[in-house]
Coordinates of N, CA, C and O in Angstrom, one line a residue:
R1 N 60.9 113.1 96.5 CA 59.7 113.3 97.2 C 58.3 112.8 96.5 O 57.3 112.5 96.9
K2 N 58.4 113.5 95.1 CA 57.4 113.1 94.3 C 57.2 111.9 93.8 O 56.2 111.3 93.7
E3 N 58.2 111.0 94.1 CA 58.1 109.5 93.6 C 58.1 108.9 95.1 O 58.1 107.7 95.2
G4 N 57.9 109.5 95.9 CA 57.4 108.6 97.3 C 58.7 108.3 98.3 O 58.7 107.8 99.2
L5 N 59.8 109.0 97.9 CA 60.8 108.5 98.6 C 60.9 109.7 99.9 O 60.4 110.2 100.2
T6 N 61.1 108.6 101.1 CA 61.1 109.2 102.3 C 62.7 110.1 102.9 O 62.7 110.6 103.5
S7 N 63.7 109.7 102.1 CA 64.8 110.1 102.6 C 65.3 111.6 101.9 O 64.9 112.1 100.8
E8 N 65.8 112.7 102.8 CA 66.2 113.8 102.4 C 67.5 114.0 101.4 O 67.6 114.7 100.7
V9 N 68.0 112.9 101.8 CA 69.5 112.6 101.1 C 69.6 111.9 100.3 O 68.9 110.8 100.2
P10 N 69.8 112.2 99.0 CA 70.0 111.4 97.8 C 71.0 110.4 98.2 O 72.2 110.5 98.7
E11 N 70.6 109.1 97.3 CA 71.9 108.0 97.5 C 72.8 108.1 96.8 O 72.5 108.8 95.5
F12 N 74.2 108.1 96.9 CA 75.1 108.3 95.9 C 76.2 107.0 96.4 O 76.2 106.6 97.5
Q13 N 76.8 107.0 95.6 CA 78.1 106.1 95.5 C 79.4 106.6 95.1 O 79.8 107.6 94.4
V14 N 80.4 106.0 96.1 CA 81.7 106.6 95.8 C 82.6 105.3 95.3 O 82.4 104.2 96.2
F15 N 83.5 105.8 94.7 CA 84.2 104.6 93.9 C 85.7 105.2 94.3 O 86.1 106.3 94.1
F16 N 86.3 104.1 95.1 CA 87.7 104.5 95.6 C 88.5 103.7 94.3 O 88.2 102.8 94.1
N17 N 89.7 104.3 94.0 CA 90.8 104.0 93.2 C 91.9 104.1 93.7 O 92.5 104.7 94.3
D18 N 92.9 102.7 93.1 CA 94.2 102.6 93.7 C 94.7 101.5 92.8 O 94.0 100.9 92.1
H19 N 95.8 101.3 92.7 CA 96.5 100.1 91.6 C 95.9 98.9 92.1 O 95.5 98.6 93.3
I20 N 96.2 98.2 91.3 CA 95.6 96.6 91.5 C 96.1 96.1 92.7 O 95.6 95.4 93.3
S21 N 97.4 96.3 93.3 CA 98.3 95.7 94.2 C 97.7 96.1 95.4 O 97.8 95.4 96.8
N22 N 96.6 97.3 95.6 CA 96.2 97.9 96.8 C 95.5 96.6 97.8 O 94.6 96.2 97.2
D23 N 95.5 97.1 99.0 CA 94.7 96.2 99.7 C 93.4 96.7 99.8 O 93.0 97.7 101.0
F24 N 92.4 96.5 99.2 CA 91.1 97.5 99.4 C 90.5 96.8 100.5 O 89.5 97.6 101.1
N25 N 90.6 95.7 101.0 CA 90.0 95.1 102.1 C 90.3 95.8 103.3 O 89.2 96.2 104.1
T26 N 91.6 96.2 103.5 CA 92.0 97.2 104.4 C 91.1 98.9 104.3 O 90.4 99.1 105.3
L27 N 91.0 99.2 103.4 CA 90.4 100.4 103.0 C 88.6 100.2 103.3 O 88.2 101.0 104.1
F28 N 88.2 99.4 102.9 CA 86.8 98.9 103.2 C 86.7 99.0 104.8 O 85.4 99.4 105.5
A29 N 87.5 98.2 105.3 CA 87.4 97.9 106.9 C 87.5 99.0 107.5 O 86.9 99.3 108.8
S30 N 88.1 100.2 107.2 CA 88.5 101.4 107.9 C 87.4 102.4 107.7 O 87.1 103.4 108.3
L31 N 86.3 102.0 106.8 CA 85.2 103.1 106.4 C 84.3 103.1 107.6 O 83.9 101.8 108.4
P32 N 83.7 104.4 108.2 CA 82.7 104.2 109.2 C 81.4 103.5 108.9 O 80.8 103.4 107.7
P33 N 81.0 102.3 109.8 CA 80.0 101.8 109.4 C 78.7 102.6 109.3 O 77.7 102.0 108.4
E34 N 78.4 103.4 109.8 CA 77.4 104.4 109.8 C 77.1 105.2 108.4 O 76.5 106.2 108.5
R35 N 78.2 105.1 107.3 CA 78.1 106.1 106.3 C 77.1 106.0 105.6 O 76.2 105.0 105.4
H36 N 76.7 107.0 104.9 CA 75.4 107.5 104.0 C 75.8 107.2 102.5 O 75.1 108.0 102.1
Y37 N 76.5 106.5 102.2 CA 76.8 106.4 100.8 C 77.3 104.9 100.5 O 77.8 104.2 101.5
L38 N 77.2 104.4 99.4 CA 77.7 103.3 98.8 C 79.0 103.4 98.5 O 79.7 104.4 98.1
A39 N 79.8 102.3 98.7 CA 81.5 102.2 98.5 C 81.7 101.0 97.3 O 81.3 100.0 97.6
A40 N 82.7 101.5 96.5 CA 83.3 100.3 95.6 C 84.7 100.6 95.4 O 85.0 101.9 95.2
G41 N 85.2 99.7 95.3 CA 86.9 99.9 94.7 C 87.0 99.4 93.3 O 86.6 98.8 92.8
V42 N 87.9 100.5 92.8 CA 87.9 100.4 91.0 C 89.5 100.2 91.0 O 90.2 101.3 91.0
P43 N 90.4 99.0 91.1 CA 91.4 99.2 90.8 C 92.0 99.4 89.4 O 91.2 99.2 88.4
G44 N 93.1 99.9 89.4 CA 93.7 100.1 87.9 C 94.4 101.8 88.0 O 94.3 102.4 89.0
D45 N 94.8 102.3 86.7 CA 95.6 103.3 86.6 C 94.8 104.5 86.7 O 94.3 104.4 85.5
F46 N 94.7 105.4 87.6 CA 93.9 106.6 87.2 C 94.4 107.8 86.0 O 93.6 108.2 85.8
H47 N 95.4 107.3 85.4 CA 95.6 107.9 84.3 C 94.9 107.6 83.2 O 94.8 108.0 82.1
K48 N 94.1 106.4 83.2 CA 93.4 105.7 82.2 C 91.9 105.7 82.4 O 91.6 105.8 83.7
V49 N 91.1 105.6 81.5 CA 89.5 105.3 82.0 C 89.3 104.2 82.8 O 89.9 102.9 82.4
L50 N 88.4 104.3 84.0 CA 88.1 103.2 84.8 C 86.8 102.7 84.8 O 86.5 101.9 85.4
L51 N 85.8 103.7 84.4 CA 84.4 103.7 84.4 C 83.9 103.8 82.9 O 84.3 104.5 82.3
P52 N 82.6 103.2 83.1 CA 81.7 103.7 81.7 C 81.7 105.2 81.2 O 81.7 105.8 82.4
K53 N 81.4 105.5 80.0 CA 81.1 106.6 79.5 C 80.0 107.6 80.2 O 79.1 106.8 80.4
A54 N 80.4 108.6 80.6 CA 79.1 109.4 81.2 C 78.5 108.6 82.7 O 77.2 108.7 82.7
S55 N 79.3 108.3 83.2 CA 78.9 107.5 84.4 C 79.0 108.3 85.8 O 78.6 108.0 86.9
L56 N 79.9 109.4 85.6 CA 80.1 110.3 86.8 C 79.5 111.4 86.8 O 79.5 112.3 85.8
H57 N 78.8 111.9 87.9 CA 78.5 113.1 88.2 C 79.3 114.3 88.8 O 79.4 115.4 88.6
F58 N 80.3 113.5 89.5 CA 81.3 114.4 90.4 C 82.5 113.5 90.5 O 82.5 112.5 91.0
A59 N 83.7 114.0 90.0 CA 85.1 113.4 90.3 C 85.9 114.2 91.1 O 85.9 115.3 91.0
H60 N 86.8 113.6 92.0 CA 87.3 114.1 93.0 C 88.8 113.4 93.1 O 88.9 112.3 93.4
S61 N 89.8 114.1 92.7 CA 91.1 113.7 92.9 C 92.1 114.5 93.6 O 92.4 115.7 93.6
S62 N 92.6 113.7 94.9 CA 93.3 114.6 95.9 C 94.9 113.9 96.0 O 95.2 112.9 96.1
C63 N 95.9 114.9 95.5 CA 97.5 114.7 95.7 C 97.6 113.5 95.0 O 98.3 112.5 95.4
T64 N 97.1 113.4 93.7 CA 97.5 111.9 92.7 C 98.2 112.4 91.7 O 99.1 111.8 91.2
L65 N 97.9 113.5 90.9 CA 98.6 114.2 89.9 C 100.0 114.2 89.9 O 100.7 114.4 88.9
N66 N 100.5 114.5 91.1 CA 102.2 114.4 91.1 C 102.6 113.1 90.8 O 103.9 113.1 90.7
W67 N 102.1 112.1 90.8 CA 102.6 110.6 90.7 C 102.6 110.6 89.2 O 101.7 110.7 88.4
L68 N 103.6 110.1 88.5 CA 103.8 110.1 87.1 C 103.4 108.4 87.0 O 103.5 107.6 87.6
S69 N 103.0 108.1 85.6 CA 102.4 107.0 85.2 C 103.9 106.0 85.2 O 103.5 104.7 85.1
D70 N 104.8 106.4 84.8 CA 106.1 105.8 84.5 C 107.2 106.6 84.6 O 107.1 107.7 84.6
V71 N 108.3 106.0 84.7 CA 109.7 106.8 84.6 C 109.9 106.8 83.5 O 110.2 105.8 82.7
P72 N 110.3 108.0 83.2 CA 110.7 108.4 81.4 C 112.1 107.5 81.3 O 113.0 107.4 82.3
N73 N 112.0 106.5 80.1 CA 113.2 105.9 80.0 C 114.5 106.8 80.1 O 115.8 106.2 80.3
E74 N 114.6 108.0 79.5 CA 115.6 109.0 79.2 C 116.4 109.2 80.5 O 117.6 109.0 80.7
V75 N 115.7 109.0 81.8 CA 116.4 109.1 82.9 C 117.2 107.9 83.5 O 117.8 108.2 84.6
T76 N 116.8 107.1 83.1 CA 117.4 105.8 83.5 C 118.7 105.2 82.5 O 119.1 104.1 82.8
D77 N 118.3 105.7 81.5 CA 119.7 105.4 80.7 C 120.9 106.0 80.7 O 120.7 107.4 80.3
N78 N 122.0 105.7 81.0 CA 123.4 106.2 81.4 C 123.7 106.8 80.0 O 125.0 107.5 80.0
T79 N 123.1 106.5 78.6 CA 123.8 106.9 77.7 C 122.8 108.1 76.9 O 123.5 108.9 76.4
S80 N 122.0 108.5 78.0 CA 121.0 109.6 77.4 C 121.6 111.0 78.0 O 122.0 111.0 79.3
P81 N 121.3 112.0 77.7 CA 121.6 113.2 78.0 C 120.8 113.5 79.3 O 121.3 114.6 80.1
A82 N 119.6 112.9 79.2 CA 118.9 113.1 80.5 C 119.1 112.3 81.5 O 118.3 111.9 82.4
W83 N 119.9 111.2 81.5 CA 120.4 110.3 82.6 C 120.2 111.1 83.9 O 121.0 112.2 84.2
N84 N 119.6 110.5 84.8 CA 119.5 111.1 86.3 C 120.6 110.4 87.3 O 120.0 110.4 88.6
K85 N 121.7 109.7 87.0 CA 122.3 109.0 87.8 C 121.9 108.1 88.8 O 122.2 108.1 90.0
G86 N 120.6 107.5 88.6 CA 119.9 106.8 89.5 C 119.1 107.4 90.6 O 118.7 106.6 91.4
K87 N 118.9 108.6 90.5 CA 118.3 109.4 91.6 C 116.8 109.3 91.5 O 116.2 108.9 90.5
I88 N 116.2 109.2 92.8 CA 114.7 109.2 92.7 C 114.1 110.7 92.6 O 112.9 110.6 92.8
H89 N 114.8 111.6 92.7 CA 114.3 113.0 92.2 C 115.2 113.8 91.3 O 115.9 113.3 90.8
H90 N 114.5 115.1 90.9 CA 115.0 115.8 89.9 C 115.4 117.0 90.5 O 115.8 117.9 90.0
G91 N 115.6 117.2 91.8 CA 116.3 118.5 92.4 C 117.5 118.6 92.2 O 118.4 118.0 92.3
G92 N 117.8 119.9 91.5 CA 119.5 120.1 91.2 C 119.8 119.4 89.8 O 120.8 119.6 89.5
A93 N 118.9 118.8 89.0 CA 119.4 118.0 88.2 C 119.5 119.1 86.8 O 119.1 120.3 86.8
K94 N 120.2 118.3 85.7 CA 120.3 118.8 84.5 C 118.7 119.4 83.9 O 117.7 119.0 84.3
K95 N 119.0 120.5 83.0 CA 117.7 121.0 82.4 C 117.1 119.9 81.5 O 115.9 119.9 81.4
K96 N 117.8 119.0 80.9 CA 117.5 117.7 80.1 C 116.6 117.1 81.0 O 115.8 116.5 80.5
V97 N 116.8 116.8 82.3 CA 116.3 115.8 83.3 C 114.7 116.3 83.4 O 113.8 115.6 83.3
L98 N 114.8 117.7 83.7 CA 113.6 118.3 84.0 C 112.6 118.2 82.9 O 111.4 118.1 83.2
E99 N 113.2 118.5 81.8 CA 112.4 118.7 80.6 C 111.7 117.4 80.4 O 110.5 117.2 79.9
V100 N 112.4 116.2 80.4 CA 112.1 114.9 80.5 C 110.8 114.5 81.4 O 109.8 113.9 81.1
Y101 N 111.1 114.8 82.5 CA 110.1 114.8 83.4 C 108.7 115.5 83.4 O 107.8 115.2 83.3
A102 N 108.9 116.9 82.7 CA 107.9 117.8 82.4 C 107.1 117.2 81.5 O 106.0 117.4 81.4
S103 N 107.7 116.7 80.2 CA 107.2 116.1 79.3 C 106.1 114.6 79.7 O 105.1 114.7 79.0
Q104 N 107.1 113.9 80.5 CA 106.0 112.8 81.1 C 104.7 113.7 81.9 O 103.8 113.0 81.8
F105 N 104.9 114.6 82.6 CA 103.8 114.7 83.4 C 102.7 115.4 82.5 O 101.5 115.2 82.7
A106 N 103.1 116.2 81.3 CA 102.1 116.7 80.3 C 101.3 115.6 79.5 O 100.0 115.4 79.6
K107 N 102.2 114.5 79.3 CA 101.3 113.1 78.6 C 100.4 112.6 79.6 O 99.1 112.4 79.5
D108 N 100.9 112.5 81.0 CA 99.7 111.8 81.9 C 98.8 113.0 82.1 O 97.5 112.3 82.5
L109 N 98.9 114.1 82.3 CA 97.8 115.0 82.7 C 96.7 114.9 81.6 O 95.6 115.2 81.7
E110 N 97.3 115.0 80.3 CA 96.3 114.9 79.2 C 95.4 113.6 79.4 O 94.4 113.6 79.2
S111 N 96.2 112.6 79.7 CA 95.6 111.4 79.5 C 94.6 111.1 80.9 O 93.5 110.9 80.6
F112 N 95.0 111.6 82.0 CA 94.3 111.8 82.9 C 92.6 112.5 82.8 O 91.7 112.0 83.1
L113 N 93.2 114.0 82.2 CA 91.9 114.7 81.9 C 91.0 114.1 80.8 O 90.0 114.1 80.7
N114 N 91.3 113.3 79.9 CA 90.9 112.7 78.6 C 89.8 111.3 79.3 O 88.8 111.4 78.9
A115 N 90.6 110.7 80.5 CA 89.9 109.6 80.9 C 88.7 110.2 81.6 O 87.3 109.8 81.8
R116 N 88.8 111.4 82.6 CA 87.7 111.8 83.5 C 86.7 112.3 82.4 O 85.5 112.2 82.7
A117 N 87.0 113.2 81.0 CA 85.9 113.7 80.4 C 85.2 112.5 79.8 O 83.9 112.8 79.7
H118 N 85.9 111.5 79.4 CA 85.0 110.3 79.0 C 84.0 109.8 79.9 O 82.8 109.4 80.0
E119 N 84.4 109.8 81.5 CA 83.6 109.4 82.6 C 82.4 110.1 83.1 O 81.3 110.0 83.3
L120 N 82.8 111.8 82.8 CA 81.9 112.5 83.6 C 80.6 112.7 82.8 O 80.9 112.8 81.2
V121 N 79.3 112.8 83.1 CA 78.5 113.3 82.6 C 78.3 114.9 81.8 O 79.3 115.6 82.4
D122 N 77.7 115.2 81.0 CA 77.6 116.6 80.4 C 77.1 117.4 81.6 O 76.3 116.9 82.4
G123 N 77.9 118.6 81.9 CA 77.5 119.4 83.2 C 78.2 118.8 84.5 O 77.9 119.1 85.3
G124 N 79.0 117.5 84.2 CA 79.7 117.2 85.7 C 80.4 117.7 85.9 O 81.2 118.7 85.3
L125 N 80.8 117.7 87.3 CA 82.2 118.7 88.0 C 83.1 117.7 88.4 O 82.9 116.4 88.8
M126 N 84.5 118.3 88.5 CA 85.6 117.7 89.1 C 86.3 118.6 89.9 O 86.2 119.8 89.5
A127 N 86.6 118.0 91.0 CA 87.6 118.9 91.7 C 89.0 118.1 91.9 O 89.2 117.0 92.2
L128 N 89.9 119.2 91.8 CA 91.5 118.6 91.8 C 92.1 119.0 92.8 O 92.0 120.6 93.3
V129 N 93.2 118.4 93.9 CA 93.9 119.0 94.7 C 95.1 118.4 94.4 O 95.4 117.3 94.2
I130 N 96.0 119.6 94.0 CA 97.3 119.4 93.6 C 98.1 120.0 94.3 O 98.3 121.2 94.5
P131 N 99.3 119.4 95.1 CA 100.2 120.0 95.9 C 101.1 120.7 95.0 O 101.9 120.1 93.9
A132 N 101.4 122.2 95.4 CA 102.3 122.9 94.6 C 103.1 123.8 95.4 O 102.5 124.3 96.7
V133 N 104.0 124.3 95.1 CA 104.7 125.7 95.9 C 104.7 126.7 94.5 O 105.4 126.6 93.7
P134 N 104.3 127.9 94.8 CA 104.6 128.9 94.0 C 105.7 129.5 93.9 O 106.6 129.3 94.9
D135 N 106.4 129.6 92.6 CA 107.4 130.4 92.3 C 108.2 131.7 93.4 O 109.4 131.5 93.4
A136 N 107.4 132.0 93.9 CA 107.7 133.4 94.5 C 108.4 133.0 96.1 O 108.9 133.6 96.8
I137 N 107.9 131.6 96.5 CA 108.4 131.3 97.8 C 109.9 130.5 97.5 O 110.0 129.5 96.8
R138 N 110.8 130.8 98.6 CA 112.1 130.3 98.5 C 111.9 128.7 98.9 O 111.1 128.5 100.0
E139 N 112.8 127.7 98.5 CA 112.4 126.5 99.1 C 112.9 126.4 100.7 O 112.4 125.6 101.2
S140 N 113.8 127.2 101.0 CA 114.2 127.2 102.4 C 112.4 127.7 103.4 O 112.6 127.5 104.6
Q141 N 111.8 128.3 102.5 CA 110.9 128.6 103.4 C 109.6 127.4 103.4 O 108.5 127.6 103.8
T142 N 109.9 126.5 102.6 CA 108.9 125.6 102.4 C 109.0 124.2 103.3 O 110.4 124.2 104.3
T143 N 108.1 123.1 103.6 CA 108.8 122.0 104.2 C 108.8 121.0 103.3 O 109.1 119.8 103.7
I144 N 109.3 121.2 102.1 CA 109.8 120.2 101.1 C 111.1 119.6 101.5 O 111.8 120.4 101.9
V145 N 111.4 118.4 101.1 CA 112.4 117.6 101.6 C 113.5 118.3 100.8 O 113.4 118.6 99.7
T146 N 114.8 118.5 101.4 CA 115.7 119.0 100.6 C 116.4 118.4 99.5 O 116.1 116.9 99.9
E147 N 117.3 118.6 98.8 CA 117.9 117.6 97.8 C 118.8 116.5 98.6 O 119.0 115.4 98.2
K148 N 119.5 117.1 99.6 CA 120.5 116.1 100.4 C 119.7 114.9 100.9 O 120.0 114.1 100.9
E149 N 118.3 115.3 101.6 CA 117.5 114.4 102.2 C 117.2 113.4 101.3 O 116.9 112.2 101.3
F150 N 116.7 113.9 99.9 CA 116.3 113.1 98.8 C 117.6 112.2 98.6 O 117.2 110.8 98.1
E151 N 118.8 112.6 98.4 CA 119.8 111.8 98.3 C 119.8 110.4 99.0 O 120.4 109.5 99.0
V152 N 119.9 110.9 100.6 CA 120.1 110.0 101.6 C 118.7 109.1 101.2 O 118.7 107.6 101.4
L153 N 117.4 109.3 101.1 CA 116.5 108.6 101.0 C 116.4 107.8 99.6 O 116.4 106.5 99.9
G154 N 117.2 108.4 98.9 CA 117.2 107.4 97.3 C 118.0 106.4 97.6 O 118.3 105.1 97.3
S155 N 119.3 106.7 98.2 CA 120.3 105.9 98.6 C 119.6 104.6 99.5 O 120.1 103.3 99.0
C156 N 119.0 104.8 100.4 CA 118.5 103.8 101.2 C 117.4 103.0 100.5 O 117.5 101.7 100.4
L157 N 116.5 103.6 99.6 CA 115.8 102.8 99.0 C 116.5 102.1 97.6 O 116.2 100.8 97.3
M158 N 117.4 102.2 97.1 CA 118.2 101.5 96.1 C 118.7 100.4 97.0 O 119.1 99.3 96.3
D159 N 119.5 100.8 98.2 CA 119.8 99.7 98.6 C 119.0 98.5 99.1 O 119.2 97.2 99.3
L160 N 117.9 98.9 99.5 CA 116.7 98.2 99.9 C 116.5 97.3 98.7 O 116.1 96.1 98.6
A161 N 116.2 98.0 97.3 CA 115.8 97.2 96.4 C 116.7 96.2 95.7 O 116.5 95.1 95.4
K162 N 118.5 96.5 96.2 CA 119.2 95.7 95.9 C 119.0 94.3 96.7 O 119.0 93.0 96.3
K163 N 118.5 94.5 97.7 CA 118.5 93.4 99.0 C 117.3 92.5 98.3 O 117.4 91.3 98.6
V164 N 116.2 93.2 98.4 CA 115.0 92.3 97.6 C 115.2 91.7 96.5 O 114.8 90.5 96.2
R165 N 115.9 92.3 95.6 CA 116.2 91.8 94.1 C 116.9 90.5 94.3 O 116.7 89.4 93.7
F166 N 118.1 90.5 95.4 CA 119.0 89.2 95.4 C 118.6 88.1 96.5 O 119.1 87.1 97.0
H167 N 117.1 88.5 97.1 CA 116.8 87.4 98.1 C 115.5 86.7 97.5 O 114.8 86.8 96.5

């Protein structure tokens, strides 16, 4: 008001992030036309720095940190003690498989937090929504997909990948 601005709501910009292959045009077409913010797409890996130093006042990440930046090499190498037999999940897996996935998650989380620390202004805020299930809840009490369902899904995805590879 002191500077003669008439709007009560400050102007702000929202940066949407996804992998480079994402169709940002569909995203922008789905935004409400009467929105009260500016929108921009930022393609790239969210585990890495995406914006200039101290350029964000608020960062929000919803249901992304459960995605790894890469599949650990050990789970795809059939000579490794952490080989996961081509499965796309680690339910019921050997302890070594879980350790390798946990190690990759720790590296990814550190990278993500360092990237956001670079981008946030001093005193900036960050909100994280991370899906999780407490240890006290039995798997049968959740809506989490069962190991058998993962096996069927994994088998279907592997068949699909083979068809795509050979066409």
